[in-house]
PDB file of C-alpha atoms in Angstrom:
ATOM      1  CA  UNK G   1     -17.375  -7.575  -4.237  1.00  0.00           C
ATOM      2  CA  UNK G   2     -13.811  -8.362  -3.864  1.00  0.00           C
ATOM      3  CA  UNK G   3     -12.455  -8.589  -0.851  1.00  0.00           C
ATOM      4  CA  UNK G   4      -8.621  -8.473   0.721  1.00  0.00           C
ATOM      5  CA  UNK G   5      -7.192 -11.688  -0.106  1.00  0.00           C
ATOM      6  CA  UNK G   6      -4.662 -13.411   2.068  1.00  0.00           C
ATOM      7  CA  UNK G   7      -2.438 -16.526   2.041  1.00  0.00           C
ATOM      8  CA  UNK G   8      -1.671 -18.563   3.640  1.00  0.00           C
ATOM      9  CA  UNK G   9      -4.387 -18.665   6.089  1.00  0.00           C
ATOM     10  CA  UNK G  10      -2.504 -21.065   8.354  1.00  0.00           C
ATOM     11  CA  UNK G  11       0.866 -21.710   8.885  1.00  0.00           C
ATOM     12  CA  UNK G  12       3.308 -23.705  11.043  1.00  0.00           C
ATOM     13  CA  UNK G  13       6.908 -23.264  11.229  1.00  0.00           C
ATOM     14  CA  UNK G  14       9.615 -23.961  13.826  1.00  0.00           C
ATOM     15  CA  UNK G  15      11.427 -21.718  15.911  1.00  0.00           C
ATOM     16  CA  UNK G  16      14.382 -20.122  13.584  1.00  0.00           C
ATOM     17  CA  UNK G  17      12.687 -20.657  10.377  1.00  0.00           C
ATOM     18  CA  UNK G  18      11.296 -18.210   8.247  1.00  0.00           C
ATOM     19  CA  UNK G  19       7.665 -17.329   6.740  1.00  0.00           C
ATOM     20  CA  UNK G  20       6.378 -15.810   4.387  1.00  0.00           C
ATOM     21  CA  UNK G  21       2.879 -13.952   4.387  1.00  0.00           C
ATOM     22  CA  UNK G  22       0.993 -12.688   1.000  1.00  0.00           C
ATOM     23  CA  UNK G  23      -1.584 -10.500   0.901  1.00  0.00           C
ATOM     24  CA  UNK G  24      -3.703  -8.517  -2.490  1.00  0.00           C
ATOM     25  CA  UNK G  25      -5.505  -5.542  -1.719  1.00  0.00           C
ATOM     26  CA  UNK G  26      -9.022  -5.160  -3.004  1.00  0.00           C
ATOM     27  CA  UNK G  27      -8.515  -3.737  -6.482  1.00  0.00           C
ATOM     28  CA  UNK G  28      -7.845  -0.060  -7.226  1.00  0.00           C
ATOM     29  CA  UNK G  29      -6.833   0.338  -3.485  1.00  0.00           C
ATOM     30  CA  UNK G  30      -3.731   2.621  -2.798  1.00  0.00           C
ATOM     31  CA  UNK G  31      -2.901   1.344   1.236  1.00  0.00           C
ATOM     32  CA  UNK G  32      -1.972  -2.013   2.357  1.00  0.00           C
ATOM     33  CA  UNK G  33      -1.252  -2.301   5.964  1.00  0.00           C
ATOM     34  CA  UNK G  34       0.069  -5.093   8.078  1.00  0.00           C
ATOM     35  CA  UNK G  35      -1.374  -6.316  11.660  1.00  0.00           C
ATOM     36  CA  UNK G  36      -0.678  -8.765  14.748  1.00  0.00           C
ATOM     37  CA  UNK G  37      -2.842  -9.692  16.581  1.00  0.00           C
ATOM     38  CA  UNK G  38      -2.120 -12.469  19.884  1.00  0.00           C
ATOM     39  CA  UNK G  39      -4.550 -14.064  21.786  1.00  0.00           C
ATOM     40  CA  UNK G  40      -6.849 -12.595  22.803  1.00  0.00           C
ATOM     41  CA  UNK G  41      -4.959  -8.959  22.035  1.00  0.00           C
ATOM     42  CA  UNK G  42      -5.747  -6.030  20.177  1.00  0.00           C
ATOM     43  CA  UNK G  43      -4.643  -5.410  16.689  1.00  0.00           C
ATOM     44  CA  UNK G  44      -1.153  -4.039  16.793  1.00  0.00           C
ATOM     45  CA  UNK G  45       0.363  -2.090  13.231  1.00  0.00           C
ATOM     46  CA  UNK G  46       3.485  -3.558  12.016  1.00  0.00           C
ATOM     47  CA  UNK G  47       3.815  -1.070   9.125  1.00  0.00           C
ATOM     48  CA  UNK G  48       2.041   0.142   5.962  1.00  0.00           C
ATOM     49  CA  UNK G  49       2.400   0.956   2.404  1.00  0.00           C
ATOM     50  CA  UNK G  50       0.875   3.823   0.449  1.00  0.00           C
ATOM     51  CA  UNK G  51       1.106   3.746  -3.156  1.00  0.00           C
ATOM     52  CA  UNK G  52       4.181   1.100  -2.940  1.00  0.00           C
ATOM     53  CA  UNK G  53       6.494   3.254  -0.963  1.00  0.00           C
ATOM     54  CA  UNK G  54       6.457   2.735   3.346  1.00  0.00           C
ATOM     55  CA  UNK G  55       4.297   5.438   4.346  1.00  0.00           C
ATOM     56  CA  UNK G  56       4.712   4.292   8.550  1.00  0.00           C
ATOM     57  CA  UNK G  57       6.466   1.822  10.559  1.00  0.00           C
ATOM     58  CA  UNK G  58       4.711   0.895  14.215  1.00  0.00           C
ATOM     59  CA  UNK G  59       5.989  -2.209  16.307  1.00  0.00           C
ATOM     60  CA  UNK G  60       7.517  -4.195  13.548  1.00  0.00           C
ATOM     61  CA  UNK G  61      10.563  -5.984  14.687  1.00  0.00           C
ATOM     62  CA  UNK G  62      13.630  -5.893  13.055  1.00  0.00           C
ATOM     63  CA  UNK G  63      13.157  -9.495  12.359  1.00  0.00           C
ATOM     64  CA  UNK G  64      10.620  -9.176   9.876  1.00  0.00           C
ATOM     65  CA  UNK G  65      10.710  -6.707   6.504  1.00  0.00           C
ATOM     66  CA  UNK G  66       7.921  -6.025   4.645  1.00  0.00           C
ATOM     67  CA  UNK G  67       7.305  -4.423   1.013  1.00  0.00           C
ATOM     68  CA  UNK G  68       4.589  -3.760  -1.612  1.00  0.00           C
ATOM     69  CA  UNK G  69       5.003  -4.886  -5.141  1.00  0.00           C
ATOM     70  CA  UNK G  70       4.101  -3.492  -8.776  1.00  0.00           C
ATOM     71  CA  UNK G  71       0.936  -5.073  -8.520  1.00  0.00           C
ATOM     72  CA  UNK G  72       0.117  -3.335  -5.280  1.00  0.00           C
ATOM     73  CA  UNK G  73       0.187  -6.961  -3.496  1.00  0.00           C
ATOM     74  CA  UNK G  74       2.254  -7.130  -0.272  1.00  0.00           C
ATOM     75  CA  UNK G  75       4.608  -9.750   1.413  1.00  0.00           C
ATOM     76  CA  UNK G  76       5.594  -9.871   5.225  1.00  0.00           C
ATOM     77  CA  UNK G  77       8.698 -11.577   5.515  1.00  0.00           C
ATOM     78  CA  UNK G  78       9.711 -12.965   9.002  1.00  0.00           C
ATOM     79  CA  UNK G  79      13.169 -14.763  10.003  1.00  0.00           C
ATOM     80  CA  UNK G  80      14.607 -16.164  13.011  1.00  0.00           C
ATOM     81  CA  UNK G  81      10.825 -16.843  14.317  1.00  0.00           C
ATOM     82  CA  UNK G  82      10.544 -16.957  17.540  1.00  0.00           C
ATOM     83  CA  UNK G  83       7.357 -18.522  19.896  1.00  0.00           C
ATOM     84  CA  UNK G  84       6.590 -15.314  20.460  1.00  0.00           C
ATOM     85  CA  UNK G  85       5.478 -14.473  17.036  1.00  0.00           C
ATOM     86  CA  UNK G  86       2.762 -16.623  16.936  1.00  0.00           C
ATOM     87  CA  UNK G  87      -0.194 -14.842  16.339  1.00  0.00           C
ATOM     88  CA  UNK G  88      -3.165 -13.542  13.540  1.00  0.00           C
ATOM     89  CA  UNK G  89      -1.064 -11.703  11.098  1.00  0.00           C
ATOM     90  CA  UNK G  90      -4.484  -8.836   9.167  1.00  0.00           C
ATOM     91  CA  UNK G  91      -3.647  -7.212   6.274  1.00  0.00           C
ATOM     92  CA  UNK G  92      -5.703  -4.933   5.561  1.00  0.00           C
ATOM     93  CA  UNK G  93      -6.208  -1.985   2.606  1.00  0.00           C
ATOM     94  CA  UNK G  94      -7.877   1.296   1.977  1.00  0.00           C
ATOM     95  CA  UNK G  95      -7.902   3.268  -0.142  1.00  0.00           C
ATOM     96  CA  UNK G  96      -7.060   7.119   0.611  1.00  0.00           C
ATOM     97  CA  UNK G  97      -9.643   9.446  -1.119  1.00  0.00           C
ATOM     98  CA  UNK G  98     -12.302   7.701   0.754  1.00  0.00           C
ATOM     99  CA  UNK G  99     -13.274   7.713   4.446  1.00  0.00           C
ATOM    100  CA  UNK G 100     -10.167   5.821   4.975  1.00  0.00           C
ATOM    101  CA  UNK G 101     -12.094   2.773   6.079  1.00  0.00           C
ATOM    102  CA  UNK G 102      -9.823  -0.193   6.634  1.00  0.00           C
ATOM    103  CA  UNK G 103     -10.653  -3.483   4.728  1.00  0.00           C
ATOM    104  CA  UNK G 104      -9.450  -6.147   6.643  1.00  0.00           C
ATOM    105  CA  UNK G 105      -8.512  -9.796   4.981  1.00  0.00           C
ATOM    106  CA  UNK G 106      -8.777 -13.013   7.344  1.00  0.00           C
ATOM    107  CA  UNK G 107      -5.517 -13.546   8.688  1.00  0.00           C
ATOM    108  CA  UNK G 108      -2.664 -15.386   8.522  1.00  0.00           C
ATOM    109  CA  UNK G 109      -2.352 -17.572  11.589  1.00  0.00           C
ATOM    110  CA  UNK G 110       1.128 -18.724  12.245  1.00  0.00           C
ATOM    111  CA  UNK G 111       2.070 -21.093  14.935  1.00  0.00           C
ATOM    112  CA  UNK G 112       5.453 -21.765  15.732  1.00  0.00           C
ATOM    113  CA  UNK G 113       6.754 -24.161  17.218  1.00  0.00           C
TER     114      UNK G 113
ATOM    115  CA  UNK B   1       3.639   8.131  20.965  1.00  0.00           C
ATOM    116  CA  UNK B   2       0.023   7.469  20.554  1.00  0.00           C
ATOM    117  CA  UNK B   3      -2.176   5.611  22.620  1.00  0.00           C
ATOM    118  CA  UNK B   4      -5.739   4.554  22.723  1.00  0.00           C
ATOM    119  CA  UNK B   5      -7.222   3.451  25.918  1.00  0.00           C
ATOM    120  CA  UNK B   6     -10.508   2.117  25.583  1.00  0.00           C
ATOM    121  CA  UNK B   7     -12.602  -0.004  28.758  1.00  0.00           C
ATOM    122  CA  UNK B   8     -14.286  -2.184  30.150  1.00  0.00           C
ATOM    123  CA  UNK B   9     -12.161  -4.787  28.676  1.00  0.00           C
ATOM    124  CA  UNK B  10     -14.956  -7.271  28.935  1.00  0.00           C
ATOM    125  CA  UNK B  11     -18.808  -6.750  29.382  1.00  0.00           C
ATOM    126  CA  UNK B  12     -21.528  -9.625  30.105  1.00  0.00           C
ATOM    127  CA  UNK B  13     -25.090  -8.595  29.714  1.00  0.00           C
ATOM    128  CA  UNK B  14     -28.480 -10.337  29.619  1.00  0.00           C
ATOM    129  CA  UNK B  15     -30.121  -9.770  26.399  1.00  0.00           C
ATOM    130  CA  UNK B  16     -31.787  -6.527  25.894  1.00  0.00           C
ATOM    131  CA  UNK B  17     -29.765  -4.717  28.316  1.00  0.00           C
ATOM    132  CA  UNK B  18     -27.528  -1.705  27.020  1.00  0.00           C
ATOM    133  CA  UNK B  19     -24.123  -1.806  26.735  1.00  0.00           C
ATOM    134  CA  UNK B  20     -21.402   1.046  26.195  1.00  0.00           C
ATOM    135  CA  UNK B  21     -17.771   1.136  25.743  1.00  0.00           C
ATOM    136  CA  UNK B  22     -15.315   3.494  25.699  1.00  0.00           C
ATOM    137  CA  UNK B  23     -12.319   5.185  24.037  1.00  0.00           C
ATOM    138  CA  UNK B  24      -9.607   7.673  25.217  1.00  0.00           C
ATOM    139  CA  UNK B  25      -6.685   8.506  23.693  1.00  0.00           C
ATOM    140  CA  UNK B  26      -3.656  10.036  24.362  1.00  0.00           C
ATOM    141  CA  UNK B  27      -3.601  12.409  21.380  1.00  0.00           C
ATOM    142  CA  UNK B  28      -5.619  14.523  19.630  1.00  0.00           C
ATOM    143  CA  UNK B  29      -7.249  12.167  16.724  1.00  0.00           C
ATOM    144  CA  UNK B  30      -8.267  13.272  13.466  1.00  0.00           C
ATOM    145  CA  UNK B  31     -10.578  10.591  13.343  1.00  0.00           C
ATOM    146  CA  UNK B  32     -11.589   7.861  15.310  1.00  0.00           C
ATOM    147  CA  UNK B  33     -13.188   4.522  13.632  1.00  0.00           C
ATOM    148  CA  UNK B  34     -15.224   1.565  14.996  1.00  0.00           C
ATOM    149  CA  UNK B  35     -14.517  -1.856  14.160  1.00  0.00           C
ATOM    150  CA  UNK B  36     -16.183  -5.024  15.384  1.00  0.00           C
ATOM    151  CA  UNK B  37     -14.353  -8.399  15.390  1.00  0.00           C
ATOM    152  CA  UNK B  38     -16.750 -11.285  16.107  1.00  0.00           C
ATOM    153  CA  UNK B  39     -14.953 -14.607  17.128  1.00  0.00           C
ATOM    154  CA  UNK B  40     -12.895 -16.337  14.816  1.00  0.00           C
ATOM    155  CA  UNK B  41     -13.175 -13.443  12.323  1.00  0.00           C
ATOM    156  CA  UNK B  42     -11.738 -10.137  11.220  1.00  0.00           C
ATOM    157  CA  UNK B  43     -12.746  -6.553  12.542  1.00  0.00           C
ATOM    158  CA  UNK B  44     -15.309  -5.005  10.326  1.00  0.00           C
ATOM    159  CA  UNK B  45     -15.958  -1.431   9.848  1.00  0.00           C
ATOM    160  CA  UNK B  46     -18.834  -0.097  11.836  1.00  0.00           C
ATOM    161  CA  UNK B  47     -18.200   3.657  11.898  1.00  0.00           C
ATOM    162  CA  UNK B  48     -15.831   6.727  11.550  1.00  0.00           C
ATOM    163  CA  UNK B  49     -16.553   9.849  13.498  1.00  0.00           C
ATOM    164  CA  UNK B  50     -14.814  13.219  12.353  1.00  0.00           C
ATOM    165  CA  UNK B  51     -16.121  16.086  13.905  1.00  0.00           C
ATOM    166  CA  UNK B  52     -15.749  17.396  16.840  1.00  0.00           C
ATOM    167  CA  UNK B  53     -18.957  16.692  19.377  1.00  0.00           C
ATOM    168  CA  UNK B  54     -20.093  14.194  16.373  1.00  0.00           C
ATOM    169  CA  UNK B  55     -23.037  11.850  17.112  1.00  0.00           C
ATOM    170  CA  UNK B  56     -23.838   9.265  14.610  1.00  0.00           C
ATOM    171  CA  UNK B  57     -26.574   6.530  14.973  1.00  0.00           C
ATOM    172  CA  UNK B  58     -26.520   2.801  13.053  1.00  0.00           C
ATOM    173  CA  UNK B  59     -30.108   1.516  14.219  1.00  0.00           C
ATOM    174  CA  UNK B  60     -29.392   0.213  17.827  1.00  0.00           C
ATOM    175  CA  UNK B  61     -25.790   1.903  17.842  1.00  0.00           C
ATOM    176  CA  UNK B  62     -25.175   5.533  19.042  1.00  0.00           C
ATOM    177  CA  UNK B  63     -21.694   6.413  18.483  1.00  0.00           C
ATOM    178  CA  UNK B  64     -20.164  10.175  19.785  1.00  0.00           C
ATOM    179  CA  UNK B  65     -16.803  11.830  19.374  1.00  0.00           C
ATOM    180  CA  UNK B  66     -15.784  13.941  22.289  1.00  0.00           C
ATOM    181  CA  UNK B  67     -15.781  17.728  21.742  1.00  0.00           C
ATOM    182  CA  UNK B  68     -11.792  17.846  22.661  1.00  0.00           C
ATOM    183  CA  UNK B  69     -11.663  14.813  19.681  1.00  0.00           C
ATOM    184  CA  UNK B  70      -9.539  12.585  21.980  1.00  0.00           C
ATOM    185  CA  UNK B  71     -12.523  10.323  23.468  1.00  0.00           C
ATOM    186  CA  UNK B  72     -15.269   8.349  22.036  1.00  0.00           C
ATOM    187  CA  UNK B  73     -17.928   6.309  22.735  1.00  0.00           C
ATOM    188  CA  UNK B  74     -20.201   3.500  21.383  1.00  0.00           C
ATOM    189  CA  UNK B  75     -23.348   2.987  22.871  1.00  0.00           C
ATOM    190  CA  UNK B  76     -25.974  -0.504  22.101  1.00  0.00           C
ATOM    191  CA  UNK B  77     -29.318  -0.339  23.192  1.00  0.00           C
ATOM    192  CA  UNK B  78     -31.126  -3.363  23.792  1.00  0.00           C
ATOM    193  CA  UNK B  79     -28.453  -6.020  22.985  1.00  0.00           C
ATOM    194  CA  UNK B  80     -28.985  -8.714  20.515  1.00  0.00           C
ATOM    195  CA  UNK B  81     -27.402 -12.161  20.434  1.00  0.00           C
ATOM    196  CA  UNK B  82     -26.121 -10.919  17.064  1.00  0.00           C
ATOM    197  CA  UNK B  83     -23.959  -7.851  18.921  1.00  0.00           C
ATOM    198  CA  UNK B  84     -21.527 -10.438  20.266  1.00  0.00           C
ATOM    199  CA  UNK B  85     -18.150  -9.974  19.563  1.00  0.00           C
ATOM    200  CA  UNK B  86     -15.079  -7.399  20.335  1.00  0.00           C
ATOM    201  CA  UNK B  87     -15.574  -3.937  19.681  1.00  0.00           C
ATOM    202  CA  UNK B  88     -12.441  -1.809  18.781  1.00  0.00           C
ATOM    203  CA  UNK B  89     -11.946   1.750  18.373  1.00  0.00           C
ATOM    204  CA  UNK B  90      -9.084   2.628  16.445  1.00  0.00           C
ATOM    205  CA  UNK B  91      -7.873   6.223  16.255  1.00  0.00           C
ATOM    206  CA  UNK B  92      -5.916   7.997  13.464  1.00  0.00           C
ATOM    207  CA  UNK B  93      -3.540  10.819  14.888  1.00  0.00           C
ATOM    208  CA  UNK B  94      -3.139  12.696  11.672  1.00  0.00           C
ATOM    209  CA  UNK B  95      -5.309  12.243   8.178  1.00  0.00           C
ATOM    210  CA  UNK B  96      -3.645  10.497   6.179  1.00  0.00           C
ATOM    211  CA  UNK B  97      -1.386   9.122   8.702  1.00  0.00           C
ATOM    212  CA  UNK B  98      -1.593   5.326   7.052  1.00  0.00           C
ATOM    213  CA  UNK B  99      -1.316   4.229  11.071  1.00  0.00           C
ATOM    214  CA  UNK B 100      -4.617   3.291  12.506  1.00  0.00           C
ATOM    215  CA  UNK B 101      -3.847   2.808  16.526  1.00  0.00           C
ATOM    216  CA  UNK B 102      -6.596   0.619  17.668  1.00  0.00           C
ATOM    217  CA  UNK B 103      -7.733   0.315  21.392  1.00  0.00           C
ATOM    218  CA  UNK B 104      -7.412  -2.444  23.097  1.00  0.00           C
ATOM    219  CA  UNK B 105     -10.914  -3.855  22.898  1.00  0.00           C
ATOM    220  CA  UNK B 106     -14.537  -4.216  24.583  1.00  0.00           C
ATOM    221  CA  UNK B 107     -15.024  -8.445  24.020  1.00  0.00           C
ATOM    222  CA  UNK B 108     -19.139  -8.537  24.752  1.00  0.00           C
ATOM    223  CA  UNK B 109     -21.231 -11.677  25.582  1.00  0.00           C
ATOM    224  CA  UNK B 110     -24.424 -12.028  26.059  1.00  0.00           C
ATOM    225  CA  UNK B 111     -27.081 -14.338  27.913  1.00  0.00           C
ATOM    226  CA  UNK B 112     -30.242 -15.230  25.863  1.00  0.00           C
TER     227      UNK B 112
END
């Protein structure tokens, strides 16, 4: 079965530069969200999507925007990185007349540097 | 806002002991779901618990939702080599909220 799909899976950039992450839902799914996760940390919500419109916003900074396309794929966009934002970056999708199971993808790891 | 507590934040057992962790949170939850990330991986879906006083059982794994719906527990008996990993709870404040708040993790290991 398909599963969530993300890219890339590992990423280094230096402090002040940008990144972008990509993710595609599993098909027919109508709720992409967006995790980080540190070291050894819990999986904290940056923000998700329902149907392509922001449906909630947790502990995203203002740094990074996020949106969900046509195609129901998503992009995290991050600027002025900072050490700090190194980290696992989950997407992960659902779809909402289910149990709302989460499907999570394998990550994005960004390092910066 | 919300909050999910969940403990012990680590847990070493000798194979075929039990092993529990647990989940409060701040809020009332709608639901509460169980995820387990195993090193190097991605949390997978073990369970979601909806009811009030709900008790639901995956072979080895007893998982209950507190009667007030703002604790929860998951329970292994006789641990496996194969249960190690981090066990999350994640709770949902409202259905449909599209927010899953997960706790902050049980990381098990186990001695063969």
């Amino acid at each position: 079965a398909a599963g969530v799909i993300q890219s890339p899976r590992h990423l280094i950039k230096e402090k002040r530069e940008t990144a972008t992450l990509k993710c595609y839902p599993i098909p027919r799914h109508d709720t992409v969200y967006w995790y980080q996760q540190g070291p050894g940390q819990d999986p904290q919500f940056l923000i998700s999507f329902y149907e392509k419109m922001q449906s909630d916003k947790g502990s995203i900074p203002d740094r990074f925007s996020a949106q969900q396309f046509s195609d129901y794929h998503s992009e995290l966009n991050m600027s002025s990185l900072e050490l700090g934002d190194s980290a696992l970056y989950f997407c992960a999708s659902s779809f909402s007349g289910s149990t709302g199971e989460l499907f999570f993808g394998e990550g994005s790891r960004l390092t910066v540097l | 806002g919300q909050q999910v507590m969940q403990i012990p934040q680590y847990q070493h057992v000798q194979e075929g002991e039990d092993f529990t962790t647990y989940c409060n949170s701040s809020t009332t939850l709608s639901n509460i779901q169980w995820y387990k990330q195993r090193p190097g991986g991605h949390p997978v879906f073990l369970i979601q618990l909806v009811k009030s006083g709900e008790v639901k059982k995956q072979k080895r794994l007893t998982f209950q939702f507190g009667e007030a719906k703002k604790n929860s527990s998951l329970h292994i008996t006789a641990t496996q080599t194969t249960d190690v990993g981090t066990y999350f709870c994640a709770g949902e404040g409202s259905r449909g909220a599209q927010k899953l708040v997960f706790g902050q993790g049980t990381r098990l290991t186990i001695n063969p």
